Every structure is written in C-alpha cells, then in structure tokens.
C-alpha cells in the first residue's frame, strides 16, 4: 500500500476531480449531512471559513497493490482507520474510490479545520505518519507489502539503496533515492503554487534552487543537490525549472516575495499591516504596478493600527536598507506619516 497526501485551497476543485466521469466506484461522506457534491462542498467551505488557514483542503490517497482486492467495506474501514490514526476522526471528510486503474485506490478529501474548535489541523510530519499507517494496514490485512514500490510507476529502489536506508536511516539516504522514496515526481506534478511546493519540500528538508540556467533540488542539511531533470514526472516527462515556471509562475518573483515577507515580519509588529503590505508586494512583483485601492486599504489599516509608531520605525529601517521592499516601504512610510499627522489633527494635537 502507498499512502500519499497533499494540501490545497479549493474543496470544489478537488471534488470535481474526485467525482470525474467514469472514475467513481463508490463514495461516502463522513461528519457531513450527505454525499451530494454541491452540499458537502458548501458545508466544508463554511467550516473552513472559521479558520484563517489558507490551505484547508487535505487530500489523502491510499493505493493498493494490483494483487490486493479489498472489498468496499475493507477500503472504507481502512480510510476510517487512517483518519483515526491521524487524529482527524472528528473532521469532515469525503471518501471516493476510483476504479479507473488496474489497482484499487481510495481518495479522502478532508477538512483540516475542526468543525467544533475552528482550528486547523497541523500537517507537520504527516508523510511519516501515513507511511506508518500504510505499514500497519499491510500487517493487519495481509496486504501485499509494497516496501518502497510505487504501483503507479513500477519503481523500486535498488537493493544497495534499500540496505543503505535500512542501516543509516531516511535522513542519510542518497538524494536521488530520497526523491523516489517521497515520490517527489507526484509532489511536483500536483503542486499548484510555489508556496505549496515549498511547504511540501520543507517537511523533508529540501528546497528548489536556481542554478545556472536551470534548477536543482537542494538538501539543506547536507548541501547535496540533484538536477530537477533527474526527477521523473508521472506526466511522462522530466521536471525542469522552465516547465515549473510555466505552471507555477516566475520563480524569481516568488523568491522576492519570500524575502519581502521575511523583511516585513522582522520589522512590522502589526499583523494586519504586514498583510496589507504583503498584498502590495505581490502586485509590485507581479504586474509591476500597485492598485490605488490597495494603497487606500493600506491607509485604512494604518489608521486603525495601535502600533503606528513602531510601524513607522520599521518602515524607516526598510526604506533605508537594501531589501526587496525598499521602494514599497518608502511609499508606505510617507503614507504612515500622513496618517499620523491626520490622526493628530483630529485629536487636536497637530503642529
């Protein structure tokens, strides 16, 4: 058995995929009023709105070996056991089994947001948990032990790589083997944004870096690198920075945004102010221009800020140092000072 997971932002988008024509073998709703797509999508969206989580959609798939022929009852029991082991049994979920391949597989669309507490479940380390769940189900059900075999691609690590992992642990495996073990081809293919891909890779200590005219996979702890072209795609082609940029957007702009958000977090104490500046930064790095409505919204946020003095201090630092937000910080600083003058005048303290 292979257990995989991804996160996303659209319940409807995933539901449309799961309920695509000629795919469904069966489906079941869990902690929901029914299994009609429009109804359960709205319910899950309403629950997700209780949290500020940007990616409330959690997608888990259980893929069985072609030799295994579990019944509907067994597959649903496996799904519920996975939910329980992950600590998600109180969350909303939809189980959908597909019958469009030579091996059975069960998809679970799960709401990360708990309907009672409104808090989002933390996905950290879920890949390790899912591998443990798959191993436990193999033992309990006497399913085919897939070890490191991926039934989608008929891939298996060499004996040498397998024994090296067994002796030295996952942390010390060769980077190419690590990419295969964590099925990074699927992670790359299913990512819908650089932010999503970055989050998935960071869980196992990896990053995508630009090198020369292409890109590499970097293991942060060891400095090992692997050309992206050596990561085969489930879509029938090798990965490359160019192909990823066509799908996910300009990598350089994303890196600038990361630096911008880091600078904002270090120097602006007010979360709402940081978010307003973050929106402006995305506009600047994206289209190269900033909408008047965004500046107007920033002005309102600054007016409501209780830390306007600290905000001005932080913006002054950003405006006078080398960072991606320097230009935006200068505009923001001028606006913050104007807001302060206006507030002082309203209070009868204007000079």
C-alpha angles and dihedrals in degrees: 000000000000119000118194136171142192135175129225146166104236123072090180093051093053092041090054090053095046093049095044118144119282093007109089119094093169141327138204134190121224122201089353132110094241146337100254105126099227091047098048093042091055092047092051092046091051091051092046090054088068088072135052090226108138093204108038094156115097116187119194124179128192112200119193127208114259087245091060119083106183118181124240089258092052093048092050090048089051090051093050091047090052090051091050094048091049091050093244101114091113093052128093115262142167121209117207124178118202125209100187098104137054091257128056120247136178124210123202122196104197131184109231089202115087109230092218104042099027089223123133118238113243112241094198111137094002093134090062092046092050092052089053091049091050091050091049092050091049090055096044096045098032088237120170108283102236093183101184094340118127108207090201093062107019089236127151132171117250118260090251092054092044093052092045090055092045092051101037104028133241093290093065101044119121111271093241090053090046090054090052094043093053091041092234090173088070092042090054093044095049099042112112098190141018088248092056092047091047091053093050094048095044090062089068097035099260135130138183112237133183113241121178109316093335141042139259138199109241125203102212098204097050105022090235114153133199126191112247088229088068091063106087118217126230084223091069102261139081122264120252136172090242094055091046091051091052089056104032103029135251111335094207091056090051091051090050089052091051090052090046093052090047091052092047093049091051096050110025116067097188112086094203091052090050091051092050091050089045091058090050091049091053090052093049096048092041110044097005092238134085121225118236089229090060092053090047090052090049090053091054091048092050091049090055095044118113091199099056091134093054089043091056090048091051093046090050089056093047092047092053100043135068109266138119091259097055096105094043090045091056091054091044092049092054090048093047091051091050091050089051092051091049092048092049091050091051088053092048093250100110117133 
